Structure formats: structure tokens, C-alpha cells
Amino acid sequence: MSIRKLALAALAGTVILMPGVSWADPFTVTDVAGRQVSFDGPVDRVILGEGRLLYTLAALETENPFAHVVGWRNDLMTTDFTGYSTYVAAFPQAADIPFLGNLTDGTLQTETVVDLNPDVMILPIGNKTAADEVKLEQMLDAVGVKLVYVDFREHIIENTEPSLKLLGQLFDKSERAQQIIDFWDAQTARVTDVLASENPAKPLVFMYRAAGLGDCCGTFGNDNFGKMVELAGGTNLGSEFLPGYTGTINPEQVIASNPDVIVVTGSDWSKLESAGPNPSFVNVGPGAAASAEASRTALGKLMEQPGFTDAKAVQDGQVYAIWHQFYTSPYQFVPIQVMAKWLHPDLFADLDPEATFKEFHDKFLPVPYQPGYWLALNAE
């Protein structure tokens, strides 16, 4: 049994299946907030409370991931403009789907939600506190709109599989959801099984979150990319200092810890207002292979910041960048494979994460694979 299946064994009841009931009949799910929500049948009109939920929906509703979407947040456009543009080019009707505001900054207008007449609003679990504050559930319930929470970010081991199963039920794609889960498990086990057998030393890794978008040093605690580091055979520096899945540590702490490996997260943030007119972030992600040298230049400049120039990772050439959006999608098996090769190149010499992600695209996604999701500061 894979490490993921072991971790999920205690959660077998998270999604309530209805044996012997056809998809035209009512069914009930339990979302990742522990709320039981009942439906009369598969959903038809959906609001994505986070635009990046499209990464998951595209793998489930491959023929047309926008077929049932009547509104969504604009965060896919602002945090992954190339990816957004790729999907809009493939499905032009997406450009006409209205953008909604964000619960966490108070810009979501509940009246707009009601006007769109959705069957369900799907929110990431990180929005629940803000939703509770504005009594969103009660408001939606009063007009017959369901609310469910999913999670591909805060607790990736515990919640990725239940979230996929829940969405599979909502869209009448349960078999498809299970295929994605099986692929996730099999590809992750290609790393975790080897590490369990060989038990190599674990390099200390500093994950530099959204490097170049703000002051140093955003990072990850013991989940999300921090968990991926652990699954790839490393020790995540941020886990020692952060109680949650993400946060900030002082540059002095990075200096004192002197990590063996530094991995920054990057994306096409060119439409993000905070990126500024002279962006210093590293663009990695779909299609970024064409501008790899520019990305390496940006990564090199980041390593000139105080705290990095004399770091062991920099001196040893162990500095990398990886697509930030792996942190909010069901594609986490890819960075686990990528980082395993960086951390333990001899053990994983035959592992090809590029081929893995291309296979996933070919099997599950409606857009072609575009290389460029990661790179090394020192060209490989």
C-alpha cells in the first residue's frame, strides 16, 4: 500500500457514496470541512470560488471543463497568465464567463452569486473563515444554492483524494476521479517506495515561496510544498518554524540554517498588480521553456540577495525553480518526482518527471503539454 493510501485509510468515510443509486437520483457528499451536503443529481451550474480549481476540473471534465461554470474568480489569470491563456484559447467561451470577487478580501458580492443562479459554489477550505464571517452558507441556503469546500493546498495528503471524489460525484465523473487518484498514487509511489527501501540521508531544503514578488522570505511549513519536500526525501526548513502550511521566516534564519538545496516557486505573474512594472519573479510553468535563460537570470539575481550569496546551496549549485501552481492542484506527484531527482540524483536517475506530466496531460487534460515547469540555476 502506498504512503498516501496509508495516510488516507482513516478517512474512508469522508465522501459518502450511495451504493446502488443511479446518478440521476439524490446523493450526499461530506466535504473537507465535514459538512454533509445533499444534491438532487449531478450539478449543472457551478461557481468556482477559486479560478485555479480549473486545474482539477479540467482533468475531470476534459471534453469541456467550462461546460458548467457560470462564474469564477480571476486568480487563474493573475497567477498563471500563460495557463489561463492556453485554456481560453482552447475554449473561447471561457472569456465570457464573469469574474467574481474574493471572499478573503471582501470583494465578493453575494448578490452577483445569486444572480448567476448556480446549483453550487465550490470554495477552497482556506476561504471558510471568511465565508463564516459573512454568513455565506446561510445566505446561499436561503436561495437554494449549495456550498461545498475542497482542498488541494492546506492538507494535500488528507484532502486531495476526498476532494477529487467529491468533485467526481458532483459532475457525474466518479470513475474519472478514481483514475486520477490511481495515477497520483502510482506516480508518487515511484518515489516513496524507493526512499522507504533505501533510506538515504535527507538534505535540508529551503522552499522560497513566490520569490521576487515580495520581501524575503516566504516559505512553507509541514504541508503543501513542505510535505512534497518530505515525500521527495528532503527535510523542509520551514517545518521547524511555521505552524501552518505557509508563512514567512527571517532571512537571518535562512542564513543560520544554511540549506543544502534552495527551491523557489515561480509562475507567470505578469498580470498580478503586485508584480510591478519591473518584475523580479522567476517565470516557470506552461510554455516557459522558451524563456528559460531569462528565468535563470531572474533566479540568479534572487540568489544575490543577502542571505543567499554564501549559502551552501548556492555554492554547490543546488538552486532550482518550480511552478508555484503545483501547490494548489492535484498534480503534486510531479514536483515530488522532480525534487526527488534533485535531492537524490543517483537513486532516481531513470525517473523522468517530464514524461510523467506529459502522460498525465495526454490521459487527462484537454490542452497539450508545454515544457518549462521547472529549471536549475545551473543549466542541466
Coordinates of C-alpha atoms in Angstrom, one line a residue:
M1 CA 0.0 0.0 0.0
S2 CA 1.4 3.5 -0.9
I3 CA 2.2 6.1 1.7
R4 CA -0.8 8.1 0.5
K5 CA -3.2 5.2 0.9
L6 CA -1.9 4.6 4.4
A7 CA -2.4 8.2 5.3
L8 CA -5.9 8.2 3.9
A9 CA -7.0 4.9 5.5
A10 CA -8.6 6.7 8.4
L11 CA -10.6 8.9 6.1
A12 CA -12.5 6.2 4.3
G13 CA -15.8 7.8 5.2
T14 CA -15.0 11.3 4.0
V15 CA -17.1 11.1 0.8
I16 CA -20.4 9.3 1.3
L17 CA -21.1 7.0 -1.7
M18 CA -24.6 5.8 -2.4
P19 CA -24.4 2.1 -3.5
G20 CA -26.9 1.0 -6.0
V21 CA -28.2 4.5 -6.7
S22 CA -28.0 6.0 -10.2
W23 CA -26.5 9.4 -10.8
A24 CA -30.0 10.8 -11.6
D25 CA -31.0 10.2 -8.0
P26 CA -30.2 12.3 -5.0
F27 CA -26.8 11.8 -3.3
T28 CA -24.9 13.2 -0.4
V29 CA -21.3 14.2 0.0
T30 CA -19.3 15.2 3.0
D31 CA -16.9 18.0 2.1
V32 CA -13.4 18.6 3.6
A33 CA -15.0 20.9 6.2
G34 CA -17.0 17.9 7.5
R35 CA -20.3 19.3 6.2
Q36 CA -22.9 16.9 4.7
V37 CA -24.4 18.4 1.6
S38 CA -27.2 16.8 -0.4
F39 CA -27.9 17.1 -4.2
D40 CA -30.8 16.0 -6.4
G41 CA -28.4 14.9 -9.1
P42 CA -25.2 16.0 -10.9
V43 CA -24.7 19.7 -10.9
D44 CA -25.4 21.9 -14.0
R45 CA -24.4 25.4 -13.0
V46 CA -21.3 25.9 -10.9
I47 CA -19.3 28.8 -9.5
L48 CA -15.6 28.3 -8.9
G49 CA -14.7 30.2 -5.8
E50 CA -11.1 29.9 -6.9
G51 CA -10.2 30.0 -10.6
R52 CA -7.4 27.6 -10.1
L53 CA -9.9 24.9 -9.4
L54 CA -9.9 24.7 -13.1
Y55 CA -6.7 22.6 -12.9
T56 CA -8.8 19.9 -11.2
L57 CA -12.0 20.4 -13.2
A58 CA -10.0 20.1 -16.5
A59 CA -8.9 16.6 -15.6
L60 CA -12.4 15.6 -14.7
E61 CA -14.4 17.4 -17.4
T62 CA -11.8 17.1 -20.1
E63 CA -14.2 17.5 -23.1
N64 CA -15.1 21.0 -21.9
P65 CA -14.1 22.0 -18.3
F66 CA -16.1 25.2 -18.7
A67 CA -19.4 23.5 -19.7
H68 CA -21.0 24.0 -16.3
V69 CA -19.0 27.0 -15.0
V70 CA -21.1 30.2 -14.8
G71 CA -18.7 32.3 -12.7
W72 CA -15.2 32.1 -11.3
R73 CA -12.5 34.2 -9.6
N74 CA -9.8 35.8 -11.7
D75 CA -6.9 34.3 -9.8
L76 CA -6.0 31.9 -12.6
M77 CA -5.4 34.8 -14.9
T78 CA -3.4 36.8 -12.4
T79 CA -1.3 34.0 -11.0
D80 CA -0.8 31.8 -14.2
F81 CA -1.5 34.0 -17.2
T82 CA 0.1 31.6 -19.7
G83 CA -2.0 28.7 -18.4
Y84 CA -5.2 30.9 -18.4
S85 CA -4.5 32.0 -21.9
T86 CA -3.9 28.4 -23.0
Y87 CA -7.3 27.3 -21.7
V88 CA -9.2 30.4 -23.1
A89 CA -7.6 29.7 -26.5
A90 CA -8.8 26.1 -26.4
F91 CA -12.3 27.1 -25.0
P92 CA -13.1 30.6 -26.2
Q93 CA -16.4 30.7 -24.3
A94 CA -14.3 30.9 -21.1
A95 CA -13.5 34.5 -21.9
D96 CA -17.2 35.4 -21.4
I97 CA -17.6 33.8 -18.0
P98 CA -17.9 36.6 -15.4
F99 CA -15.2 37.0 -12.8
L100 CA -16.2 37.2 -9.2
G101 CA -14.6 38.9 -6.3
N102 CA -12.7 37.2 -3.4
L103 CA -14.2 36.3 -0.1
T104 CA -10.9 36.8 1.8
D105 CA -10.6 40.4 0.8
G106 CA -14.3 41.3 0.9
T107 CA -14.7 41.9 -2.9
L108 CA -17.1 39.0 -3.5
Q109 CA -20.6 40.4 -4.0
T110 CA -23.2 37.9 -2.8
E111 CA -25.8 39.5 -4.9
T112 CA -23.8 38.6 -8.0
V113 CA -23.6 35.0 -6.9
V114 CA -27.4 34.9 -6.6
D115 CA -27.9 36.5 -10.0
L116 CA -25.9 33.7 -11.6
N117 CA -28.3 31.1 -10.3
P118 CA -25.8 28.4 -9.6
D119 CA -26.5 25.0 -8.2
V120 CA -23.4 25.0 -6.2
M121 CA -20.5 27.2 -5.2
I122 CA -17.2 25.4 -4.7
L123 CA -14.7 27.1 -2.4
P124 CA -11.2 26.2 -1.2
I125 CA -11.2 25.4 2.5
G126 CA -9.0 28.4 3.2
N127 CA -12.0 30.6 2.5
K128 CA -14.2 29.1 5.2
T129 CA -13.3 31.6 7.9
A130 CA -14.2 34.5 5.6
A131 CA -17.3 32.7 4.5
D132 CA -18.5 32.1 8.0
E133 CA -17.9 35.7 8.9
V134 CA -20.3 36.9 6.2
K135 CA -22.7 34.0 6.8
L136 CA -22.3 32.9 3.2
E137 CA -23.7 29.4 3.8
Q138 CA -26.9 30.7 5.3
M139 CA -27.4 33.2 2.5
L140 CA -26.8 30.6 -0.2
D141 CA -29.1 28.1 1.5
A142 CA -31.9 30.7 1.6
V143 CA -31.8 30.9 -2.2
G144 CA -31.3 27.1 -2.8
V145 CA -27.6 27.3 -3.6
K146 CA -25.3 24.6 -2.2
L147 CA -21.8 25.3 -0.9
V148 CA -19.0 22.8 -0.7
Y149 CA -15.4 23.0 0.4
V150 CA -12.5 21.2 -1.2
D151 CA -8.7 21.4 -0.6
F152 CA -5.7 20.9 -2.8
R153 CA -3.5 23.2 -0.8
E154 CA -3.6 23.1 3.0
H155 CA -3.5 19.3 3.7
I156 CA -2.5 17.6 0.4
I157 CA -2.3 14.1 1.7
E158 CA -5.5 14.1 3.7
N159 CA -7.7 16.2 1.3
T160 CA -6.6 15.7 -2.3
E161 CA -8.3 12.3 -2.7
P162 CA -11.6 13.2 -0.9
S163 CA -11.8 16.4 -2.9
L164 CA -11.4 14.6 -6.2
K165 CA -14.0 12.1 -5.2
L166 CA -16.4 14.8 -4.1
L167 CA -16.0 16.7 -7.4
G168 CA -16.3 13.4 -9.3
Q169 CA -19.7 12.9 -7.7
L170 CA -20.9 16.5 -8.4
F171 CA -20.0 16.2 -12.1
D172 CA -21.0 12.5 -12.5
K173 CA -17.3 11.7 -13.1
S174 CA -16.6 9.3 -10.2
E175 CA -14.8 6.8 -12.4
R176 CA -12.7 9.5 -13.9
A177 CA -11.8 10.9 -10.4
Q178 CA -10.7 7.4 -9.3
Q179 CA -8.4 7.2 -12.4
I180 CA -6.8 10.4 -11.4
I181 CA -6.3 9.2 -7.9
D182 CA -4.8 5.9 -9.0
F183 CA -2.4 7.8 -11.3
W184 CA -1.5 10.1 -8.3
D185 CA -0.8 7.1 -6.1
A186 CA 1.2 5.2 -8.6
Q187 CA 3.4 8.1 -9.6
T188 CA 4.1 9.2 -6.0
A189 CA 4.9 5.6 -5.0
R190 CA 7.7 5.6 -7.7
V191 CA 9.5 7.9 -5.3
T192 CA 8.2 6.9 -1.8
D193 CA 8.8 3.2 -2.3
V194 CA 12.4 3.8 -3.3
L195 CA 13.0 6.1 -0.4
A196 CA 11.4 3.6 2.0
S197 CA 13.7 0.9 0.7
E198 CA 17.0 2.9 0.5
N199 CA 16.5 5.4 3.4
P200 CA 19.0 8.0 2.2
A201 CA 20.2 11.0 4.1
K202 CA 17.8 13.9 3.8
P203 CA 19.2 17.2 2.5
L204 CA 17.9 20.4 4.1
V205 CA 15.7 22.3 1.7
F206 CA 14.6 25.9 1.8
M207 CA 11.4 26.5 -0.3
Y208 CA 11.3 30.1 -1.2
R209 CA 7.7 30.9 -1.8
A210 CA 6.8 33.2 -4.7
A211 CA 10.3 34.5 -4.8
G212 CA 10.6 38.0 -6.2
L213 CA 7.0 39.1 -5.5
G214 CA 7.8 40.4 -2.0
D215 CA 10.4 40.7 0.7
C216 CA 12.2 37.5 1.7
C217 CA 11.4 35.0 2.9
G218 CA 8.0 33.4 2.3
T219 CA 8.1 29.7 2.6
F220 CA 6.1 26.6 3.6
G221 CA 5.5 24.7 6.8
N222 CA 4.9 21.0 7.1
D223 CA 2.3 20.7 4.4
N224 CA 1.9 21.8 0.8
F225 CA 5.3 22.2 -0.7
G226 CA 6.8 21.4 2.7
K227 CA 5.1 18.0 2.6
M228 CA 6.2 17.5 -1.0
V229 CA 9.8 18.1 0.1
E230 CA 9.4 15.4 2.7
L231 CA 7.9 12.9 0.3
A232 CA 10.8 13.6 -2.1
G233 CA 13.3 12.7 0.5
G234 CA 14.3 16.0 2.0
T235 CA 14.0 17.9 5.2
N236 CA 11.9 21.1 4.9
L237 CA 13.4 24.1 6.6
G238 CA 10.1 25.9 7.1
S239 CA 8.6 23.0 9.0
E240 CA 10.7 23.8 12.0
F241 CA 9.4 27.4 12.3
L242 CA 5.9 27.6 10.9
P243 CA 2.8 26.2 12.5
G244 CA 0.7 26.3 9.3
Y245 CA 1.3 25.3 5.7
T246 CA 2.7 28.7 4.7
G247 CA 4.2 31.7 6.3
T248 CA 7.4 33.9 6.5
I249 CA 10.7 33.4 8.2
N250 CA 13.5 35.9 8.6
P251 CA 16.4 36.0 6.1
E252 CA 18.7 35.6 9.1
Q253 CA 17.1 32.3 9.8
V254 CA 17.9 31.1 6.3
I255 CA 21.5 32.2 6.7
A256 CA 21.8 30.4 10.0
S257 CA 20.2 27.2 8.7
N258 CA 22.4 27.2 5.6
P259 CA 20.3 24.9 3.5
D260 CA 21.7 22.2 1.2
V261 CA 19.2 23.0 -1.5
I262 CA 17.1 26.1 -2.4
V263 CA 13.9 25.8 -4.5
V264 CA 12.0 28.9 -5.4
T265 CA 8.4 28.8 -6.7
G266 CA 7.5 30.9 -9.7
S267 CA 4.8 31.4 -12.2
D268 CA 3.6 33.8 -14.9
W269 CA 2.5 36.6 -12.6
S270 CA 2.7 39.2 -15.3
K271 CA -1.0 40.2 -14.7
L272 CA -0.6 40.4 -11.0
E273 CA -0.7 44.0 -9.9
S274 CA 1.8 43.4 -7.0
A275 CA 4.4 42.2 -9.6
G276 CA 5.1 45.8 -10.5
P277 CA 6.4 47.3 -13.8
N278 CA 9.8 45.6 -13.4
P279 CA 9.1 42.1 -12.2
S280 CA 11.8 40.1 -10.5
F281 CA 9.9 36.8 -10.1
V282 CA 11.0 33.7 -11.9
N283 CA 8.6 32.6 -14.7
V284 CA 8.3 28.8 -14.7
G285 CA 5.2 27.0 -15.8
P286 CA 3.5 26.1 -19.1
G287 CA 5.5 27.2 -22.1
A288 CA 8.2 28.8 -20.0
A289 CA 10.9 26.6 -21.5
A290 CA 11.1 29.1 -24.4
S291 CA 12.3 31.8 -21.9
A292 CA 14.4 29.6 -19.7
E293 CA 17.5 31.7 -19.9
A294 CA 15.6 34.8 -18.8
S295 CA 14.2 32.8 -15.9
R296 CA 17.7 31.6 -14.9
T297 CA 18.8 35.2 -15.0
A298 CA 16.0 36.2 -12.6
L299 CA 16.8 33.2 -10.4
G300 CA 20.4 34.2 -10.3
K301 CA 19.6 37.7 -9.3
L302 CA 17.4 36.4 -6.4
M303 CA 20.4 34.4 -5.2
E304 CA 22.4 37.7 -4.9
Q305 CA 20.1 38.8 -2.0
P306 CA 21.7 38.9 1.4
G307 CA 21.4 35.5 3.0
F308 CA 21.9 33.6 -0.2
T309 CA 25.2 34.6 -1.7
D310 CA 27.3 32.4 0.7
A311 CA 24.7 29.7 1.2
K312 CA 25.9 26.2 0.8
A313 CA 23.1 25.6 -1.8
V314 CA 24.3 28.4 -3.9
Q315 CA 28.0 27.5 -3.6
D316 CA 27.2 23.9 -4.5
G317 CA 24.9 24.8 -7.4
Q318 CA 21.8 23.3 -5.8
V319 CA 19.4 26.1 -6.7
Y320 CA 16.2 25.4 -8.6
A321 CA 12.8 26.9 -9.5
I322 CA 9.5 25.1 -9.8
W323 CA 6.0 26.1 -10.9
H324 CA 4.2 27.7 -7.9
Q325 CA 0.8 26.4 -9.0
F326 CA 1.7 22.8 -8.2
Y327 CA 0.7 23.9 -4.7
T328 CA -3.0 24.3 -5.5
S329 CA -3.7 21.4 -7.9
P330 CA -3.9 17.7 -7.9
Y331 CA -0.6 17.5 -9.8
Q332 CA 1.6 17.2 -6.6
F333 CA 3.1 13.9 -7.8
V334 CA 5.1 15.9 -10.4
P335 CA 7.1 18.1 -8.0
I336 CA 7.6 15.1 -5.8
Q337 CA 9.3 13.3 -8.7
V338 CA 11.2 16.5 -9.8
M339 CA 12.6 17.2 -6.3
A340 CA 13.4 13.6 -5.7
K341 CA 15.7 13.8 -8.7
W342 CA 17.3 17.0 -7.4
L343 CA 17.8 15.6 -3.9
H344 CA 18.8 12.1 -4.8
P345 CA 20.0 12.0 -8.4
D346 CA 21.6 8.6 -8.2
L347 CA 18.5 6.9 -6.8
F348 CA 16.3 8.4 -9.4
A349 CA 18.5 8.6 -12.4
D350 CA 15.9 6.7 -14.5
L351 CA 12.9 8.7 -13.3
D352 CA 11.5 11.1 -15.9
P353 CA 9.1 13.7 -14.4
E354 CA 8.7 15.4 -17.8
A355 CA 7.4 12.2 -19.3
T356 CA 5.1 11.7 -16.2
F357 CA 3.5 15.1 -16.6
K358 CA 3.2 14.7 -20.4
E359 CA 1.5 11.3 -19.8
F360 CA -0.9 13.0 -17.4
H361 CA -1.7 15.6 -20.0
D362 CA -2.3 13.0 -22.7
K363 CA -4.6 11.0 -20.5
F364 CA -6.5 13.6 -18.5
L365 CA -6.1 17.2 -19.7
P366 CA -7.7 18.9 -22.8
V367 CA -4.6 21.1 -23.5
P368 CA -1.2 19.8 -24.8
Y369 CA 1.8 19.6 -22.5
Q370 CA 4.1 22.6 -22.7
P371 CA 7.6 22.1 -21.1
G372 CA 9.0 24.7 -18.7
Y373 CA 7.5 23.8 -15.3
W374 CA 10.9 23.7 -13.5
L375 CA 14.6 24.6 -14.1
A376 CA 18.0 24.6 -12.5
L377 CA 20.1 27.7 -12.0
N378 CA 23.0 25.9 -13.5
A379 CA 21.7 24.6 -16.8
E380 CA 21.3 20.9 -16.8

